[in-house]
Coordinates of C-alpha atoms and ligand atoms in Angstrom, one line a residue:
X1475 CA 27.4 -12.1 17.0
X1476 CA 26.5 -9.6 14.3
X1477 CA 27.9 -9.0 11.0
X1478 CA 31.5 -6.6 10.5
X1479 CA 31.8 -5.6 7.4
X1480 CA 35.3 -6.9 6.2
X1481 CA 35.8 -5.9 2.9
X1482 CA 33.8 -3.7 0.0
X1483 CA 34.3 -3.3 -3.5
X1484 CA 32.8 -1.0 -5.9
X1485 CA 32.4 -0.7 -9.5
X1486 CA 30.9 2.1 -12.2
X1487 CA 30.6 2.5 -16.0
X1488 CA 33.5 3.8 -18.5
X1489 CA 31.1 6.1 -19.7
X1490 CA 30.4 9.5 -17.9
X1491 CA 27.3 11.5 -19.1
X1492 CA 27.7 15.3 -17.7
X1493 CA 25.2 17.7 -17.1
X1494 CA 26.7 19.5 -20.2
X1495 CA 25.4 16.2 -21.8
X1496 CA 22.3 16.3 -20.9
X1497 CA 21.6 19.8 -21.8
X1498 CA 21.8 18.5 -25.1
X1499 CA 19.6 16.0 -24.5
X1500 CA 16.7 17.9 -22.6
X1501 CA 16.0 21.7 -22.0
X1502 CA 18.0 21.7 -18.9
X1503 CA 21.5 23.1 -17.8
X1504 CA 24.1 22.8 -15.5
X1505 CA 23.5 25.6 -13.0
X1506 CA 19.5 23.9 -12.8
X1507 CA 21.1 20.7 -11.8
X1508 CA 23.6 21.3 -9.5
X1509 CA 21.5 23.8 -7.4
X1510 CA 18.1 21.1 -7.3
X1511 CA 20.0 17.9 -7.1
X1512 CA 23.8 18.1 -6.1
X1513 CA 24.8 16.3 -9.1
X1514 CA 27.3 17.1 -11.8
X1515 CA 28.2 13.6 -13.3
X1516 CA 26.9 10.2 -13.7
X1517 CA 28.1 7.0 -15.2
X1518 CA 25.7 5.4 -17.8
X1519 CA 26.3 1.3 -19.2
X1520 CA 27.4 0.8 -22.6
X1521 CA 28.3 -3.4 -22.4
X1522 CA 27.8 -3.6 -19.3
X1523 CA 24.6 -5.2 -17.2
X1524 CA 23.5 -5.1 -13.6
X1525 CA 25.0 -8.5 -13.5
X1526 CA 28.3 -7.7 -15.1
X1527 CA 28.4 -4.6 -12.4
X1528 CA 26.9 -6.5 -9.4
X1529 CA 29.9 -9.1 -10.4
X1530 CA 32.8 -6.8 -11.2
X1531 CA 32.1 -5.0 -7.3
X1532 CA 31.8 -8.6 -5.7
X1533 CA 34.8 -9.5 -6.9
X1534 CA 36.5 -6.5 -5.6
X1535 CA 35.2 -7.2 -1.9
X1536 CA 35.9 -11.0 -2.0
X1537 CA 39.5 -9.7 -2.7
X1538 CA 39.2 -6.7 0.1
X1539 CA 37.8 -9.0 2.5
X1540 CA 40.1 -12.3 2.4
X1541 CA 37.0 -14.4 2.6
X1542 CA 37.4 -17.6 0.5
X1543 CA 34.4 -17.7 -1.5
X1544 CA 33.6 -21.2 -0.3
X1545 CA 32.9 -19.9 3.1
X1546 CA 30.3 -17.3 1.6
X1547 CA 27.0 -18.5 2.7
X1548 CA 24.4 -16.5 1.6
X1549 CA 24.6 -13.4 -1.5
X1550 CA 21.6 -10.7 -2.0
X1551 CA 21.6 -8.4 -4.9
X1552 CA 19.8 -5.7 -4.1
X1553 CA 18.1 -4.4 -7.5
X1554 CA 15.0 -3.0 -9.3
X1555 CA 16.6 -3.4 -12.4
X1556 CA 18.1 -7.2 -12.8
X1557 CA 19.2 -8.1 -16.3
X1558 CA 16.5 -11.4 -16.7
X1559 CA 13.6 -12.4 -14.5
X1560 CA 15.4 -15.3 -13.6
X1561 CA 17.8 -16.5 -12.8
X1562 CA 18.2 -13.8 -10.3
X1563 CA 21.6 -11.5 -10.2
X1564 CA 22.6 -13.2 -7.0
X1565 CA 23.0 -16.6 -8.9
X1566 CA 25.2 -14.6 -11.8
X1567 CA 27.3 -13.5 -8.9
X1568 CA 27.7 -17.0 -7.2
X1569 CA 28.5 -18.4 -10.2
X1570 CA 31.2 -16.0 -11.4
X1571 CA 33.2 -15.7 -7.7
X1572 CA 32.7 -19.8 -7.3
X1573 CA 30.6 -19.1 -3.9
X1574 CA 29.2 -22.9 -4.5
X1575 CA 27.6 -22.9 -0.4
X1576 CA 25.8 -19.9 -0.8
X1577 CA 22.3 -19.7 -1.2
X1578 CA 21.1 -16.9 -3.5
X1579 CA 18.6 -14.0 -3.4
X1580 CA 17.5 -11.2 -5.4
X1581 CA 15.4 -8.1 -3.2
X1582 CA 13.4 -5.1 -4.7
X1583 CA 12.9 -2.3 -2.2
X1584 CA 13.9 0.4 -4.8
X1585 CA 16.5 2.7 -3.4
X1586 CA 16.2 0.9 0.0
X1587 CA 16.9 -2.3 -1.5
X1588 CA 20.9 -2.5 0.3
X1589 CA 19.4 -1.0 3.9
X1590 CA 16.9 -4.5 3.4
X1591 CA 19.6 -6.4 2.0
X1592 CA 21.8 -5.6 4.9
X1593 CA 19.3 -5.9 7.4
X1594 CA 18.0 -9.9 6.0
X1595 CA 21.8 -10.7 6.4
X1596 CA 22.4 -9.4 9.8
X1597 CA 19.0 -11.5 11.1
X1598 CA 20.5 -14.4 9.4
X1599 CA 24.2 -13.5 10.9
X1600 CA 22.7 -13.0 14.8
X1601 CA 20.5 -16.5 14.4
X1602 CA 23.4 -18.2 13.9
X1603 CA 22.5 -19.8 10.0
X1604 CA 25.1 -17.8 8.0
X1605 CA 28.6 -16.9 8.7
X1606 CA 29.8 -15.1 6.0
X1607 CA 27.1 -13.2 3.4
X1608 CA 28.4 -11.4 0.6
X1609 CA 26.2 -8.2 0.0
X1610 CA 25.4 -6.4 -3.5
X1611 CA 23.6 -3.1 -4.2
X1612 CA 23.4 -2.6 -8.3
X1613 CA 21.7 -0.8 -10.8
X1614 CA 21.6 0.0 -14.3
X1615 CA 18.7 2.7 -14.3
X1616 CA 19.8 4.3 -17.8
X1617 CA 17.8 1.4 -19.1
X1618 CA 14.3 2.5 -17.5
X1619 CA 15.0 6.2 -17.5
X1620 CA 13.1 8.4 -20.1
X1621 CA 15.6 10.3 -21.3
X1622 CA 13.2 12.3 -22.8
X1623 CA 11.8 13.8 -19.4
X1624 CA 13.6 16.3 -18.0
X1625 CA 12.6 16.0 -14.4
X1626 CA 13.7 12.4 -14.0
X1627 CA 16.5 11.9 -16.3
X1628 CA 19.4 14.2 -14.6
X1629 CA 19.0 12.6 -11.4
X1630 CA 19.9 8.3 -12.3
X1631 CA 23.0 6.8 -12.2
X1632 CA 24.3 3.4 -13.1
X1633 CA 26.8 1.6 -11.2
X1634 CA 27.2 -1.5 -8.1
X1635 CA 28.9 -1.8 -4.6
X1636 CA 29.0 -4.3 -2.8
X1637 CA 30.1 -5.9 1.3
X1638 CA 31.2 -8.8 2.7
X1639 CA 30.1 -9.5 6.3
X1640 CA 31.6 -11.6 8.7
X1641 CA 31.2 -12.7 12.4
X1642 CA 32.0 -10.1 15.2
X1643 CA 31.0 -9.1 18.7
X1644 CA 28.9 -5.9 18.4
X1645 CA 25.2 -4.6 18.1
X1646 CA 23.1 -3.9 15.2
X1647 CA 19.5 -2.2 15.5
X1648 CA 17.1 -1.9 12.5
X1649 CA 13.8 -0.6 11.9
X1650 CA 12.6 -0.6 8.1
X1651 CA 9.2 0.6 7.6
X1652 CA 7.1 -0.1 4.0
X1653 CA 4.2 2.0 3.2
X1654 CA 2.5 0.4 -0.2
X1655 CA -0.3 3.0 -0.2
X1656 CA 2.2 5.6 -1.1
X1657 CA 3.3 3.6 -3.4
X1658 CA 2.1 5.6 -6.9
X1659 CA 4.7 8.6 -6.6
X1660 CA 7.5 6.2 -8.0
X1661 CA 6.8 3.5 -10.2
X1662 CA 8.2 1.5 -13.6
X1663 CA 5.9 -1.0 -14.9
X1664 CA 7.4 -4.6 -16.1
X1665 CA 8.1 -5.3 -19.4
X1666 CA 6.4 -8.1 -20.4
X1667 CA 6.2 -9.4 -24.1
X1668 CA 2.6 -9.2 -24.6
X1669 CA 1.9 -5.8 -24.0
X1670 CA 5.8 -4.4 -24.5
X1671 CA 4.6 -2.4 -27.6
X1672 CA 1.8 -0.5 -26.1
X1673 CA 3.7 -0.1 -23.1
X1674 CA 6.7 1.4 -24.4
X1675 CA 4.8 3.7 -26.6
X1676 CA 3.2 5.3 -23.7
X1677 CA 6.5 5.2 -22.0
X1678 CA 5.1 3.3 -19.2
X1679 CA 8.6 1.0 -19.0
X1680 CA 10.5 3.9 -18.2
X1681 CA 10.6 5.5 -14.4
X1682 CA 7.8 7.5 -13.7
X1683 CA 8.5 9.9 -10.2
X1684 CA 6.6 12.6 -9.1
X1685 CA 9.8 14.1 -7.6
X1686 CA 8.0 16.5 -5.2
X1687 CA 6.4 13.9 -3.4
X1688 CA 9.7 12.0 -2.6
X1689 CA 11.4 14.9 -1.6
X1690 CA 8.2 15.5 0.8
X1691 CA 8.4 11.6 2.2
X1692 CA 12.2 11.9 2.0
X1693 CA 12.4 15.3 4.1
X1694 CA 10.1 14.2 6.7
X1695 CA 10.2 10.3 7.2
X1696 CA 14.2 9.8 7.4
X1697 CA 15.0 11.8 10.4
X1698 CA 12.0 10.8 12.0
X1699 CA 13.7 7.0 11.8
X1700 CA 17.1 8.1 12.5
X1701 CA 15.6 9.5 15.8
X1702 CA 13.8 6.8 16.4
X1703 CA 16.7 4.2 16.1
X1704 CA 19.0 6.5 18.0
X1705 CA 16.6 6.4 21.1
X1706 CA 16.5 2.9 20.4
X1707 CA 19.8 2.4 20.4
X1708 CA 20.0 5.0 23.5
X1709 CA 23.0 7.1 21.8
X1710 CA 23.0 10.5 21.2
X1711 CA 23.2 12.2 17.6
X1712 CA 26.0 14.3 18.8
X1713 CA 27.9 10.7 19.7
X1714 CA 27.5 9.5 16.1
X1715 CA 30.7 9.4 13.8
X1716 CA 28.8 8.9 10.6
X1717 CA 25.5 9.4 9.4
X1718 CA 25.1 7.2 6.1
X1719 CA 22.6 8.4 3.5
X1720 CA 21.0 7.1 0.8
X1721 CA 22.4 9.3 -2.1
X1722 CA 19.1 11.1 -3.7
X1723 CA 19.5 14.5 -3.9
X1724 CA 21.8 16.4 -2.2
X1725 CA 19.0 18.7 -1.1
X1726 CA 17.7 16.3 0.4
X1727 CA 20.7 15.4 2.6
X1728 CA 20.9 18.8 3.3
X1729 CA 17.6 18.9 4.8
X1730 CA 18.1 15.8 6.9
X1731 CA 21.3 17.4 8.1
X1732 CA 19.2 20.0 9.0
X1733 CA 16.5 18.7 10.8
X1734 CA 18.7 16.7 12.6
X1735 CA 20.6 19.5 13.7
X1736 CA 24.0 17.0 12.6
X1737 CA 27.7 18.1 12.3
X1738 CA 27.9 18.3 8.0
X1739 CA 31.1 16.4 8.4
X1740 CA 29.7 13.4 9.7
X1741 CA 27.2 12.9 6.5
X1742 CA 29.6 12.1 3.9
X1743 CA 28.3 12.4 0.2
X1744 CA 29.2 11.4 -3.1
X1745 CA 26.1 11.7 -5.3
X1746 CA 27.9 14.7 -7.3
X1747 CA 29.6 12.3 -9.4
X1748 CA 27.3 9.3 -9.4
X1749 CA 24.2 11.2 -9.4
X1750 CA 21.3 8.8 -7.7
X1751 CA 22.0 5.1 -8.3
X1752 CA 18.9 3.2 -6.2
X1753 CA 20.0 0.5 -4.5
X1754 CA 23.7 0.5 -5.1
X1755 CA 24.4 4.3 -3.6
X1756 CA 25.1 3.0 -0.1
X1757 CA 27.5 0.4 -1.1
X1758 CA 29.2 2.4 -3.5
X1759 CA 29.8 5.2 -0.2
X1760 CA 30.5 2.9 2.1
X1761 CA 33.3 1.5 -0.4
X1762 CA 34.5 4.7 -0.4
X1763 CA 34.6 5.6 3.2
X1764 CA 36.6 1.8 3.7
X1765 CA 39.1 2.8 0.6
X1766 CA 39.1 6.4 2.9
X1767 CA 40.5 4.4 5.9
X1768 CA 37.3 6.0 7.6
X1769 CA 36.1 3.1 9.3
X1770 CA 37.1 1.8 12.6
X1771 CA 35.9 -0.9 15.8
X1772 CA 34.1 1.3 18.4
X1773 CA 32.8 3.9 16.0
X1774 CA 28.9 4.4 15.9
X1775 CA 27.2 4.2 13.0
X1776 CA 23.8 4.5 11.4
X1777 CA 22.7 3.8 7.8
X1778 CA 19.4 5.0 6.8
X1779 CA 17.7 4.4 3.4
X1780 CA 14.3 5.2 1.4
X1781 CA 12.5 5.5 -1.8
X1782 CA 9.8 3.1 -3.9
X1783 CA 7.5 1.2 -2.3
X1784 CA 7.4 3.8 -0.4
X1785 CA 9.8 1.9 2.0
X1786 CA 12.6 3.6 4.8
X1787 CA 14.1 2.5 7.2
X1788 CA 17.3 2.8 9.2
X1789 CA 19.9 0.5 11.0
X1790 CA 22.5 1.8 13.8
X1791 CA 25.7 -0.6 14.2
X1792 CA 28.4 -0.4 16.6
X1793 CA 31.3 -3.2 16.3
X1794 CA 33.4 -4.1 19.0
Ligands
UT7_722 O1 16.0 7.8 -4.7 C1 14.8 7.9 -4.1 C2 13.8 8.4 -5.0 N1 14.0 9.7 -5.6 C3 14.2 10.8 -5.0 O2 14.5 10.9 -3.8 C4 14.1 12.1 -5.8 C5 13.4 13.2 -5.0 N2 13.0 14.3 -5.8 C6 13.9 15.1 -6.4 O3 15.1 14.9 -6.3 C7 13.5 16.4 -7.1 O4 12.1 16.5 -6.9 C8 13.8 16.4 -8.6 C9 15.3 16.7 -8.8 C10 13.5 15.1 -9.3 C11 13.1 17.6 -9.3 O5 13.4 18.8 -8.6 P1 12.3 19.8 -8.1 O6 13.0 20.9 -7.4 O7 11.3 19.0 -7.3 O8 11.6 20.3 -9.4 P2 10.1 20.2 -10.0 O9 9.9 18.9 -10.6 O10 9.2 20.7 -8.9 O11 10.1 21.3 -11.1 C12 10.3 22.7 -10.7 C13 10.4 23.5 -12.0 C14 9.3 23.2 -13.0 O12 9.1 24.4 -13.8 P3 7.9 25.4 -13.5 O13 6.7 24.5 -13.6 O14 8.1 25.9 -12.1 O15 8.0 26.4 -14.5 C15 9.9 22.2 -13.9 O16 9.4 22.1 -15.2 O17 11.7 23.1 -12.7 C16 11.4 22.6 -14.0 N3 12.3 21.5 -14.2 C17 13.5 21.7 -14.8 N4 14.1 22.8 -15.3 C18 15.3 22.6 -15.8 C19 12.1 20.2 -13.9 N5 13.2 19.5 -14.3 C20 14.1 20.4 -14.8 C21 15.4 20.3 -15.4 N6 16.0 21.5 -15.9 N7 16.0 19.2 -15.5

């Protein structure tokens, strides 16, 4: 058995920040972000917190999915950004929905936090240990973004999505790949009391990215994977139905699309209105897609992710 994905929720801030916005903000301008980046709109918190978001998209799912919550056994937030140190956002979540018999993890793999988050679940799923797992991807970056940098700022988005798996005859192939070495090209250091002062002065909280770079690991790594887990899988790109991407740039995807020779219509994309949101980008698509009435058995799949760490990976999925 693998895991099906049986329901999905999503949820984003009230509060929209354009790039008309943020040309107040910085020396910057709409025509400079759309053409480098894709993106025209992101949401940005007010009240809320990666917890209130993580929670508002589980709840959404749980309801999507018809899953009592009492038959949810495990829940992973993926997140660089959780509200406290602990507890983590996962136990926020199982508190709120009432999942009492689930146990509760938090994962940091940056923007491929949901690909890792997805992939622990469907281990757990195939062993036979979990049944049900409930699945959250949320961030609320605006809180470590310099909004004072130009070259960061327009790209972060706040927002959650989240999945429920269940049960289901099918096959599910992952590679993920982690290369710490790499690491320095996108980095936010903890905010710790002791040295909070010093650090926020030289801005060391906020999201540091040399943005090149990740375009460079981005552009090259990812379809090398994809390949790689189609030959795996033995399936041919031209058999796939949908190619999921994490939602970086939209250059990016465009590249990939390239390289990989793909049909543009299979590569669905959202990140014009949510700009880049980490770890919840692939949820908050996928919700979409399900909402769509995209999804159906027999279809092939593959998700592939990547950012900090460095850290990419890929998973192809094919349910019965
Ligand atoms: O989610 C996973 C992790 N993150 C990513 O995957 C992001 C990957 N990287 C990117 O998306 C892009 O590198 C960025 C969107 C962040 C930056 O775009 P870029 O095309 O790589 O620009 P750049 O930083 O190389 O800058 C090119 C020029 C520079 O000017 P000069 O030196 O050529 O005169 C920058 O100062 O563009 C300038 N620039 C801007 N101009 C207007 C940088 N940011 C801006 C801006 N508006 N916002």
């Amino acid at each position: 058995m693998v895991g099906k994905i049986v329901g999905t929720g999503r949820y984003v801030p009230n509060n929209v920040l354009t790039n008309e916005d943020l040309s107040k903000m910085v020396d910057t301008s709409d025509e400079w972000i759309v053409e480098r980046t894709g993106i025209k709109t992101r949401y940005i918190t007010e009240d809320d917190t990666t917890s209130s978001m993580a929670i508002k998209a589980s709840v959404k799912a749980m309801e999507d999915s018809k899953v009592d919550p009492m038959d949810i056994d495990m829940i992973i937030v993926a997140t660089l950004t959780p509200d406290v140190l602990v507890p983590s956002v996962s136990c926020y979540v199982q508190a709120h929905i009432g999942a009492k018999n689930a146990q509760c993890m938090d994962i940091n793999s940056a923007c491929t936090g949901f690909l890792m988050a997805y992939q622990i679940a469907q281990s757990y799923i195939e062993s036979g240990s979990v049944k049900n797992a409930l699945l959250i991807g949320a961030e609320n970056l605006s809180a470590i973004t310099d909004f004072t940098d130009r070259s960061n700022c327009i790209i972060f988005g706040d927002g959650a999505g989240a999945c429920v798996l269940s049960p289901a005859e099918g096959r599910v192939i992952s590679i993920m790949r982690t290369d710490g070495e790499r690491g320095k090209v996108l980095e936010a250091e903890s905010r710790t009391p002791k040295d909070w002062k010093e650090r926020e002065e030289k801005k060391l909280t906020y999201i540091r990215m040399e943005g090149q770079e990740v375009f460079k690991f981005a552009t090259k790594e990812v379809p090398n994977v994809i390949n790689e887990i189609l030959e795996k899988a033995e399936v041919k790109k031209e058999d796939l139905d949908y190619l999921i991407l994490h939602q970086a740039n939209k250059r990016i995807i465009d590249f990939i699309i390239k390289r990989l020779k793909i049909d543009p219509s299979k590569v669905p994309t959202n990140i014009a209105r949510y700009g880049n949101t980490s770890a919840a980008s692939i949820p908050l698509l996928i919700d979409e897609m399900n909402r769509e009435g995209k999804f159906k058995n027999g279809q092939k799949l593959v998700i592939a992710g990547f950012g900090g760490g460095l850290s990419w990976g890929a998973s192809y999925i094919e349910i019965k």
